[in-house]
């Protein structure tokens, strides 16, 4: 840092302020210090900084070992956001989000003197485990239990589901069927809640819930059932992979999307725009969730009072071509009986009866 300060022509304290993102540094000075850092190839010594400040520049993350798009995207966003703030991320992956697994990873993080911990906790078992952790650990949960009194940042699942359902109702559908996610996921519960709220507010009939998991295979199985129900004209699925399975099942049964049935998903996976047809879906802002999580965690680390205990991030509806008005039900007209003509009633011909001779015309 002394070499950087000498090359930039500033004090050691000014270099420290630039490295820590302090606002009270002129932009011209900041650029000069950053140029000196780049020229010298300077990198902060995290071990030395931990000794001076009493904390490390590492954030511990607890996450389930999964390839599901939502949790994986959250983890990637957390790593990027932390790096932009000068923190590294140490990820502890667990197969099951239960008390034993979460406690073991948290203890491992604390042994490495992490500055704080973020737990991606979308299932009920994780919420129960977090209540038993030490209370003096700076900790934030992401997509956790909304009914537990702990710092939480989450996507507004109910708002996203309401938007998806209302979009289908606005297209003219009388009701909307819902293929849900697993029953022990808070995301799934929030999306069910929003779906029901939208139907109730519109005075629409609430069909039976169609339970599933998060996979395309589950969506395919549910889609086979829905495809055989002629009254189904609109389906909202709890994620885009379920929607993909539903789309295939409908195609195999000759139900056209969106001409016969409209479909809306949730998550806006990168492939959603390339489904056939391109999928209307709900897009969570994972970057905003990551930024809010880090801000909340740093507030605890800095022991700043008055920080928010809950942040809810609104998602966005992305309209594509999988939604259209419902098909018009054309009822064939009833045949009207013929009006009796004047004169004798013709005798209908019967099988094996003798036909009258054909008329003979002069040549």
PDB file of C-alpha atoms in Angstrom, residues 78-333:
ATOM      1  CA  UNK A  78     -23.930 -13.812  -4.327  1.00  0.00           C
ATOM      2  CA  UNK A  79     -20.383 -14.656  -5.428  1.00  0.00           C
ATOM      3  CA  UNK A  80     -20.346 -11.841  -7.985  1.00  0.00           C
ATOM      4  CA  UNK A  81     -21.846  -9.261  -5.620  1.00  0.00           C
ATOM      5  CA  UNK A  82     -19.447 -10.176  -2.818  1.00  0.00           C
ATOM      6  CA  UNK A  83     -16.454  -9.874  -5.161  1.00  0.00           C
ATOM      7  CA  UNK A  84     -17.599  -6.384  -6.201  1.00  0.00           C
ATOM      8  CA  UNK A  85     -17.589  -5.416  -2.507  1.00  0.00           C
ATOM      9  CA  UNK A  86     -14.114  -6.822  -1.853  1.00  0.00           C
ATOM     10  CA  UNK A  87     -15.206 -10.100  -0.256  1.00  0.00           C
ATOM     11  CA  UNK A  88     -14.460 -13.670  -1.195  1.00  0.00           C
ATOM     12  CA  UNK A  89     -17.086 -16.389  -0.805  1.00  0.00           C
ATOM     13  CA  UNK A  90     -16.574 -19.769   0.817  1.00  0.00           C
ATOM     14  CA  UNK A  91     -19.385 -22.144  -0.165  1.00  0.00           C
ATOM     15  CA  UNK A  92     -20.394 -25.083   2.001  1.00  0.00           C
ATOM     16  CA  UNK A  93     -22.670 -27.402   0.019  1.00  0.00           C
ATOM     17  CA  UNK A  94     -24.930 -29.899   1.741  1.00  0.00           C
ATOM     18  CA  UNK A  95     -27.067 -32.665   0.301  1.00  0.00           C
ATOM     19  CA  UNK A  96     -29.905 -32.069   2.771  1.00  0.00           C
ATOM     20  CA  UNK A  97     -30.798 -28.782   4.433  1.00  0.00           C
ATOM     21  CA  UNK A  98     -31.326 -30.288   7.896  1.00  0.00           C
ATOM     22  CA  UNK A  99     -30.037 -29.285  11.328  1.00  0.00           C
ATOM     23  CA  UNK A 100     -27.047 -31.636  11.352  1.00  0.00           C
ATOM     24  CA  UNK A 101     -25.793 -30.655   7.889  1.00  0.00           C
ATOM     25  CA  UNK A 102     -26.291 -26.899   8.329  1.00  0.00           C
ATOM     26  CA  UNK A 103     -24.694 -26.867  11.794  1.00  0.00           C
ATOM     27  CA  UNK A 104     -21.622 -28.718  10.514  1.00  0.00           C
ATOM     28  CA  UNK A 105     -21.079 -26.239   7.672  1.00  0.00           C
ATOM     29  CA  UNK A 106     -21.671 -23.212   9.920  1.00  0.00           C
ATOM     30  CA  UNK A 107     -19.128 -24.506  12.456  1.00  0.00           C
ATOM     31  CA  UNK A 108     -16.618 -25.001   9.646  1.00  0.00           C
ATOM     32  CA  UNK A 109     -17.192 -21.437   8.438  1.00  0.00           C
ATOM     33  CA  UNK A 110     -16.779 -20.041  11.955  1.00  0.00           C
ATOM     34  CA  UNK A 111     -13.537 -21.981  12.408  1.00  0.00           C
ATOM     35  CA  UNK A 112     -12.188 -20.100   9.369  1.00  0.00           C
ATOM     36  CA  UNK A 113     -13.251 -16.784  10.925  1.00  0.00           C
ATOM     37  CA  UNK A 114     -15.661 -15.730   8.183  1.00  0.00           C
ATOM     38  CA  UNK A 115     -17.090 -12.235   8.486  1.00  0.00           C
ATOM     39  CA  UNK A 116     -20.667 -13.471   8.243  1.00  0.00           C
ATOM     40  CA  UNK A 117     -22.855 -16.234   6.848  1.00  0.00           C
ATOM     41  CA  UNK A 118     -25.574 -16.382   4.190  1.00  0.00           C
ATOM     42  CA  UNK A 119     -27.842 -19.443   4.131  1.00  0.00           C
ATOM     43  CA  UNK A 120     -29.924 -20.220   1.053  1.00  0.00           C
ATOM     44  CA  UNK A 121     -32.747 -21.894   2.946  1.00  0.00           C
ATOM     45  CA  UNK A 122     -35.796 -22.561   0.739  1.00  0.00           C
ATOM     46  CA  UNK A 123     -37.173 -25.601   2.617  1.00  0.00           C
ATOM     47  CA  UNK A 124     -38.887 -26.072   5.967  1.00  0.00           C
ATOM     48  CA  UNK A 125     -36.141 -28.220   7.498  1.00  0.00           C
ATOM     49  CA  UNK A 126     -33.618 -25.403   7.022  1.00  0.00           C
ATOM     50  CA  UNK A 127     -35.731 -22.939   8.979  1.00  0.00           C
ATOM     51  CA  UNK A 128     -35.899 -25.290  11.934  1.00  0.00           C
ATOM     52  CA  UNK A 129     -32.125 -25.778  11.849  1.00  0.00           C
ATOM     53  CA  UNK A 130     -31.315 -22.051  11.733  1.00  0.00           C
ATOM     54  CA  UNK A 131     -33.157 -21.340  14.980  1.00  0.00           C
ATOM     55  CA  UNK A 132     -30.592 -23.453  16.864  1.00  0.00           C
ATOM     56  CA  UNK A 133     -27.514 -21.606  15.570  1.00  0.00           C
ATOM     57  CA  UNK A 134     -25.530 -19.164  17.782  1.00  0.00           C
ATOM     58  CA  UNK A 135     -27.323 -15.818  18.035  1.00  0.00           C
ATOM     59  CA  UNK A 136     -24.135 -13.716  17.866  1.00  0.00           C
ATOM     60  CA  UNK A 137     -23.233 -14.829  14.324  1.00  0.00           C
ATOM     61  CA  UNK A 138     -23.977 -12.269  11.572  1.00  0.00           C
ATOM     62  CA  UNK A 139     -26.384 -14.266   9.445  1.00  0.00           C
ATOM     63  CA  UNK A 140     -28.889 -13.689   6.645  1.00  0.00           C
ATOM     64  CA  UNK A 141     -31.249 -16.247   5.124  1.00  0.00           C
ATOM     65  CA  UNK A 142     -32.260 -16.150   1.464  1.00  0.00           C
ATOM     66  CA  UNK A 143     -35.681 -17.455   0.383  1.00  0.00           C
ATOM     67  CA  UNK A 144     -36.194 -18.768   3.911  1.00  0.00           C
ATOM     68  CA  UNK A 145     -39.233 -19.146   6.129  1.00  0.00           C
ATOM     69  CA  UNK A 146     -41.190 -15.862   6.025  1.00  0.00           C
ATOM     70  CA  UNK A 147     -42.815 -16.668   9.390  1.00  0.00           C
ATOM     71  CA  UNK A 148     -39.592 -16.911  11.432  1.00  0.00           C
ATOM     72  CA  UNK A 149     -38.082 -13.809  13.111  1.00  0.00           C
ATOM     73  CA  UNK A 150     -34.657 -13.766  11.461  1.00  0.00           C
ATOM     74  CA  UNK A 151     -32.998 -11.560   8.810  1.00  0.00           C
ATOM     75  CA  UNK A 152     -34.459 -12.609   5.467  1.00  0.00           C
ATOM     76  CA  UNK A 153     -34.193 -11.590   1.824  1.00  0.00           C
ATOM     77  CA  UNK A 154     -36.601 -13.244  -0.565  1.00  0.00           C
ATOM     78  CA  UNK A 155     -38.255 -12.993  -3.940  1.00  0.00           C
ATOM     79  CA  UNK A 156     -41.915 -12.014  -3.642  1.00  0.00           C
ATOM     80  CA  UNK A 157     -43.195 -15.406  -4.790  1.00  0.00           C
ATOM     81  CA  UNK A 158     -46.844 -14.581  -4.192  1.00  0.00           C
ATOM     82  CA  UNK A 159     -46.636 -11.376  -6.237  1.00  0.00           C
ATOM     83  CA  UNK A 160     -45.044 -13.249  -9.128  1.00  0.00           C
ATOM     84  CA  UNK A 161     -47.737 -15.928  -9.047  1.00  0.00           C
ATOM     85  CA  UNK A 162     -50.493 -13.299  -8.904  1.00  0.00           C
ATOM     86  CA  UNK A 163     -49.018 -11.579 -11.961  1.00  0.00           C
ATOM     87  CA  UNK A 164     -48.810 -14.866 -13.884  1.00  0.00           C
ATOM     88  CA  UNK A 165     -52.381 -15.860 -13.012  1.00  0.00           C
ATOM     89  CA  UNK A 166     -53.795 -12.401 -13.686  1.00  0.00           C
ATOM     90  CA  UNK A 167     -52.061 -12.339 -17.071  1.00  0.00           C
ATOM     91  CA  UNK A 168     -53.961 -15.479 -18.045  1.00  0.00           C
ATOM     92  CA  UNK A 169     -57.256 -14.142 -16.669  1.00  0.00           C
ATOM     93  CA  UNK A 170     -56.750 -10.877 -18.562  1.00  0.00           C
ATOM     94  CA  UNK A 171     -56.364 -12.911 -21.760  1.00  0.00           C
ATOM     95  CA  UNK A 172     -59.949 -14.090 -21.237  1.00  0.00           C
ATOM     96  CA  UNK A 173     -59.551 -17.452 -19.501  1.00  0.00           C
ATOM     97  CA  UNK A 174     -62.263 -18.268 -16.983  1.00  0.00           C
ATOM     98  CA  UNK A 175     -59.863 -19.970 -14.587  1.00  0.00           C
ATOM     99  CA  UNK A 176     -56.234 -21.114 -14.344  1.00  0.00           C
ATOM    100  CA  UNK A 177     -54.889 -24.514 -13.319  1.00  0.00           C
ATOM    101  CA  UNK A 178     -51.663 -24.661 -11.277  1.00  0.00           C
ATOM    102  CA  UNK A 179     -48.919 -27.294 -11.352  1.00  0.00           C
ATOM    103  CA  UNK A 180     -47.109 -26.708  -8.049  1.00  0.00           C
ATOM    104  CA  UNK A 181     -43.637 -27.415  -6.744  1.00  0.00           C
ATOM    105  CA  UNK A 182     -42.745 -29.602  -3.736  1.00  0.00           C
ATOM    106  CA  UNK A 183     -44.885 -29.031  -0.661  1.00  0.00           C
ATOM    107  CA  UNK A 184     -41.934 -28.390   1.695  1.00  0.00           C
ATOM    108  CA  UNK A 185     -40.503 -25.475  -0.339  1.00  0.00           C
ATOM    109  CA  UNK A 186     -41.348 -21.913   0.699  1.00  0.00           C
ATOM    110  CA  UNK A 187     -41.125 -20.837  -2.961  1.00  0.00           C
ATOM    111  CA  UNK A 188     -43.810 -23.359  -3.845  1.00  0.00           C
ATOM    112  CA  UNK A 189     -46.074 -22.266  -0.990  1.00  0.00           C
ATOM    113  CA  UNK A 190     -45.760 -18.602  -1.965  1.00  0.00           C
ATOM    114  CA  UNK A 191     -46.639 -19.338  -5.590  1.00  0.00           C
ATOM    115  CA  UNK A 192     -49.700 -21.350  -4.561  1.00  0.00           C
ATOM    116  CA  UNK A 193     -50.785 -18.479  -2.322  1.00  0.00           C
ATOM    117  CA  UNK A 194     -50.466 -15.907  -5.113  1.00  0.00           C
ATOM    118  CA  UNK A 195     -52.317 -18.122  -7.608  1.00  0.00           C
ATOM    119  CA  UNK A 196     -55.253 -18.585  -5.233  1.00  0.00           C
ATOM    120  CA  UNK A 197     -55.348 -14.885  -4.348  1.00  0.00           C
ATOM    121  CA  UNK A 198     -55.579 -13.860  -7.999  1.00  0.00           C
ATOM    122  CA  UNK A 199     -58.403 -16.305  -8.713  1.00  0.00           C
ATOM    123  CA  UNK A 200     -60.285 -15.297  -5.565  1.00  0.00           C
ATOM    124  CA  UNK A 201     -59.987 -11.581  -6.357  1.00  0.00           C
ATOM    125  CA  UNK A 202     -61.329 -12.214  -9.861  1.00  0.00           C
ATOM    126  CA  UNK A 203     -64.223 -14.316  -8.555  1.00  0.00           C
ATOM    127  CA  UNK A 204     -62.950 -17.234 -10.634  1.00  0.00           C
ATOM    128  CA  UNK A 205     -63.311 -20.891  -9.798  1.00  0.00           C
ATOM    129  CA  UNK A 206     -60.247 -22.391  -8.068  1.00  0.00           C
ATOM    130  CA  UNK A 207     -59.438 -25.745  -9.696  1.00  0.00           C
ATOM    131  CA  UNK A 208     -57.807 -28.589  -7.752  1.00  0.00           C
ATOM    132  CA  UNK A 209     -54.062 -28.164  -7.235  1.00  0.00           C
ATOM    133  CA  UNK A 210     -51.858 -30.390  -9.396  1.00  0.00           C
ATOM    134  CA  UNK A 211     -48.855 -31.304  -7.148  1.00  0.00           C
ATOM    135  CA  UNK A 212     -45.422 -32.053  -8.634  1.00  0.00           C
ATOM    136  CA  UNK A 213     -41.712 -31.535  -7.998  1.00  0.00           C
ATOM    137  CA  UNK A 214     -39.435 -29.138  -9.930  1.00  0.00           C
ATOM    138  CA  UNK A 215     -38.580 -31.461 -12.842  1.00  0.00           C
ATOM    139  CA  UNK A 216     -39.628 -31.498 -16.499  1.00  0.00           C
ATOM    140  CA  UNK A 217     -40.520 -35.184 -16.066  1.00  0.00           C
ATOM    141  CA  UNK A 218     -43.089 -34.268 -13.394  1.00  0.00           C
ATOM    142  CA  UNK A 219     -44.460 -31.548 -15.639  1.00  0.00           C
ATOM    143  CA  UNK A 220     -44.820 -34.095 -18.457  1.00  0.00           C
ATOM    144  CA  UNK A 221     -46.816 -36.462 -16.240  1.00  0.00           C
ATOM    145  CA  UNK A 222     -49.100 -33.652 -15.085  1.00  0.00           C
ATOM    146  CA  UNK A 223     -49.434 -32.380 -18.645  1.00  0.00           C
ATOM    147  CA  UNK A 224     -50.673 -35.782 -19.828  1.00  0.00           C
ATOM    148  CA  UNK A 225     -53.540 -35.541 -17.360  1.00  0.00           C
ATOM    149  CA  UNK A 226     -54.362 -31.911 -18.177  1.00  0.00           C
ATOM    150  CA  UNK A 227     -54.264 -32.609 -21.914  1.00  0.00           C
ATOM    151  CA  UNK A 228     -57.158 -35.069 -21.539  1.00  0.00           C
ATOM    152  CA  UNK A 229     -59.358 -32.438 -19.868  1.00  0.00           C
ATOM    153  CA  UNK A 230     -61.102 -30.393 -22.589  1.00  0.00           C
ATOM    154  CA  UNK A 231     -62.147 -27.630 -20.168  1.00  0.00           C
ATOM    155  CA  UNK A 232     -58.522 -26.763 -19.291  1.00  0.00           C
ATOM    156  CA  UNK A 233     -57.505 -23.657 -21.266  1.00  0.00           C
ATOM    157  CA  UNK A 234     -54.820 -22.076 -19.013  1.00  0.00           C
ATOM    158  CA  UNK A 235     -52.007 -23.535 -16.896  1.00  0.00           C
ATOM    159  CA  UNK A 236     -49.554 -21.779 -14.565  1.00  0.00           C
ATOM    160  CA  UNK A 237     -46.578 -23.953 -13.597  1.00  0.00           C
ATOM    161  CA  UNK A 238     -44.382 -23.335 -10.545  1.00  0.00           C
ATOM    162  CA  UNK A 239     -41.204 -23.237 -12.650  1.00  0.00           C
ATOM    163  CA  UNK A 240     -40.092 -23.306 -16.280  1.00  0.00           C
ATOM    164  CA  UNK A 241     -38.926 -26.924 -16.223  1.00  0.00           C
ATOM    165  CA  UNK A 242     -42.420 -28.019 -15.259  1.00  0.00           C
ATOM    166  CA  UNK A 243     -43.734 -25.878 -18.112  1.00  0.00           C
ATOM    167  CA  UNK A 244     -41.376 -27.623 -20.534  1.00  0.00           C
ATOM    168  CA  UNK A 245     -42.785 -31.022 -19.565  1.00  0.00           C
ATOM    169  CA  UNK A 246     -46.355 -29.734 -19.849  1.00  0.00           C
ATOM    170  CA  UNK A 247     -45.642 -28.326 -23.329  1.00  0.00           C
ATOM    171  CA  UNK A 248     -44.418 -31.690 -24.587  1.00  0.00           C
ATOM    172  CA  UNK A 249     -47.398 -33.576 -23.159  1.00  0.00           C
ATOM    173  CA  UNK A 250     -49.840 -31.121 -24.720  1.00  0.00           C
ATOM    174  CA  UNK A 251     -48.080 -31.424 -28.081  1.00  0.00           C
ATOM    175  CA  UNK A 252     -48.266 -35.212 -28.004  1.00  0.00           C
ATOM    176  CA  UNK A 253     -52.017 -35.060 -27.331  1.00  0.00           C
ATOM    177  CA  UNK A 254     -52.677 -32.592 -30.126  1.00  0.00           C
ATOM    178  CA  UNK A 255     -53.436 -29.659 -27.796  1.00  0.00           C
ATOM    179  CA  UNK A 256     -51.914 -26.577 -29.403  1.00  0.00           C
ATOM    180  CA  UNK A 257     -50.205 -23.869 -27.323  1.00  0.00           C
ATOM    181  CA  UNK A 258     -51.462 -21.170 -27.158  1.00  0.00           C
ATOM    182  CA  UNK A 259     -54.382 -21.830 -29.546  1.00  0.00           C
ATOM    183  CA  UNK A 260     -55.997 -24.476 -27.317  1.00  0.00           C
ATOM    184  CA  UNK A 261     -54.170 -24.001 -23.983  1.00  0.00           C
ATOM    185  CA  UNK A 262     -52.056 -21.115 -22.646  1.00  0.00           C
ATOM    186  CA  UNK A 263     -49.052 -21.832 -20.383  1.00  0.00           C
ATOM    187  CA  UNK A 264     -47.044 -19.581 -18.036  1.00  0.00           C
ATOM    188  CA  UNK A 265     -43.933 -20.601 -16.078  1.00  0.00           C
ATOM    189  CA  UNK A 266     -41.720 -19.134 -13.355  1.00  0.00           C
ATOM    190  CA  UNK A 267     -37.928 -18.400 -13.204  1.00  0.00           C
ATOM    191  CA  UNK A 268     -37.221 -17.309 -16.813  1.00  0.00           C
ATOM    192  CA  UNK A 269     -34.485 -19.872 -17.411  1.00  0.00           C
ATOM    193  CA  UNK A 270     -32.190 -18.903 -20.329  1.00  0.00           C
ATOM    194  CA  UNK A 271     -33.862 -21.495 -22.561  1.00  0.00           C
ATOM    195  CA  UNK A 272     -37.409 -20.191 -21.944  1.00  0.00           C
ATOM    196  CA  UNK A 273     -37.257 -17.808 -24.907  1.00  0.00           C
ATOM    197  CA  UNK A 274     -36.422 -20.788 -27.159  1.00  0.00           C
ATOM    198  CA  UNK A 275     -39.220 -23.149 -26.111  1.00  0.00           C
ATOM    199  CA  UNK A 276     -41.893 -23.896 -28.723  1.00  0.00           C
ATOM    200  CA  UNK A 277     -43.669 -21.566 -28.374  1.00  0.00           C
ATOM    201  CA  UNK A 278     -41.465 -19.064 -26.468  1.00  0.00           C
ATOM    202  CA  UNK A 279     -42.605 -19.248 -22.855  1.00  0.00           C
ATOM    203  CA  UNK A 280     -44.300 -16.473 -20.936  1.00  0.00           C
ATOM    204  CA  UNK A 281     -42.786 -16.608 -17.452  1.00  0.00           C
ATOM    205  CA  UNK A 282     -41.932 -14.706 -14.252  1.00  0.00           C
ATOM    206  CA  UNK A 283     -38.348 -13.453 -13.864  1.00  0.00           C
ATOM    207  CA  UNK A 284     -36.902 -13.134 -10.316  1.00  0.00           C
ATOM    208  CA  UNK A 285     -34.141 -10.531  -9.909  1.00  0.00           C
ATOM    209  CA  UNK A 286     -31.410 -12.714  -8.399  1.00  0.00           C
ATOM    210  CA  UNK A 287     -28.894  -9.867  -8.588  1.00  0.00           C
ATOM    211  CA  UNK A 288     -31.122  -7.636  -6.458  1.00  0.00           C
ATOM    212  CA  UNK A 289     -31.578 -10.475  -3.947  1.00  0.00           C
ATOM    213  CA  UNK A 290     -27.802 -10.912  -3.698  1.00  0.00           C
ATOM    214  CA  UNK A 291     -27.184  -7.174  -3.227  1.00  0.00           C
ATOM    215  CA  UNK A 292     -29.849  -6.877  -0.533  1.00  0.00           C
ATOM    216  CA  UNK A 293     -28.453  -9.952   1.250  1.00  0.00           C
ATOM    217  CA  UNK A 294     -24.933  -8.554   1.319  1.00  0.00           C
ATOM    218  CA  UNK A 295     -26.116  -5.128   2.485  1.00  0.00           C
ATOM    219  CA  UNK A 296     -28.081  -6.705   5.315  1.00  0.00           C
ATOM    220  CA  UNK A 297     -25.134  -8.895   6.302  1.00  0.00           C
ATOM    221  CA  UNK A 298     -22.652  -5.996   6.274  1.00  0.00           C
ATOM    222  CA  UNK A 299     -25.012  -3.992   8.459  1.00  0.00           C
ATOM    223  CA  UNK A 300     -24.814  -6.754  11.059  1.00  0.00           C
ATOM    224  CA  UNK A 301     -21.032  -7.091  10.676  1.00  0.00           C
ATOM    225  CA  UNK A 302     -20.550  -3.355  11.170  1.00  0.00           C
ATOM    226  CA  UNK A 303     -22.894  -3.481  14.174  1.00  0.00           C
ATOM    227  CA  UNK A 304     -25.056  -0.764  12.675  1.00  0.00           C
ATOM    228  CA  UNK A 305     -28.395  -0.558  14.447  1.00  0.00           C
ATOM    229  CA  UNK A 306     -31.671  -0.004  12.709  1.00  0.00           C
ATOM    230  CA  UNK A 307     -31.034  -2.312   9.781  1.00  0.00           C
ATOM    231  CA  UNK A 308     -33.938  -3.975   8.021  1.00  0.00           C
ATOM    232  CA  UNK A 309     -34.808  -7.499   9.104  1.00  0.00           C
ATOM    233  CA  UNK A 310     -36.679  -8.305   5.923  1.00  0.00           C
ATOM    234  CA  UNK A 311     -36.325  -7.386   2.251  1.00  0.00           C
ATOM    235  CA  UNK A 312     -38.716  -8.606  -0.430  1.00  0.00           C
ATOM    236  CA  UNK A 313     -37.691  -8.293  -4.071  1.00  0.00           C
ATOM    237  CA  UNK A 314     -40.456  -8.033  -6.670  1.00  0.00           C
ATOM    238  CA  UNK A 315     -40.164 -10.232  -9.789  1.00  0.00           C
ATOM    239  CA  UNK A 316     -41.142  -9.259 -13.352  1.00  0.00           C
ATOM    240  CA  UNK A 317     -43.578 -10.886 -15.766  1.00  0.00           C
ATOM    241  CA  UNK A 318     -41.983 -11.598 -19.165  1.00  0.00           C
ATOM    242  CA  UNK A 319     -44.689 -11.941 -21.826  1.00  0.00           C
ATOM    243  CA  UNK A 320     -43.917 -14.163 -24.806  1.00  0.00           C
ATOM    244  CA  UNK A 321     -46.039 -16.229 -27.197  1.00  0.00           C
ATOM    245  CA  UNK A 322     -47.380 -19.031 -24.982  1.00  0.00           C
ATOM    246  CA  UNK A 323     -50.489 -17.057 -23.951  1.00  0.00           C
ATOM    247  CA  UNK A 324     -53.534 -16.252 -26.085  1.00  0.00           C
ATOM    248  CA  UNK A 325     -57.291 -15.880 -25.576  1.00  0.00           C
ATOM    249  CA  UNK A 326     -59.114 -19.167 -24.953  1.00  0.00           C
ATOM    250  CA  UNK A 327     -60.575 -20.986 -27.958  1.00  0.00           C
ATOM    251  CA  UNK A 328     -64.138 -20.130 -28.864  1.00  0.00           C
ATOM    252  CA  UNK A 329     -66.534 -22.979 -28.193  1.00  0.00           C
ATOM    253  CA  UNK A 330     -68.577 -23.321 -31.397  1.00  0.00           C
ATOM    254  CA  UNK A 331     -71.835 -25.214 -30.752  1.00  0.00           C
ATOM    255  CA  UNK A 332     -73.240 -26.876 -33.908  1.00  0.00           C
ATOM    256  CA  UNK A 333     -76.765 -25.640 -34.690  1.00  0.00           C
TER     257      UNK A 333
END
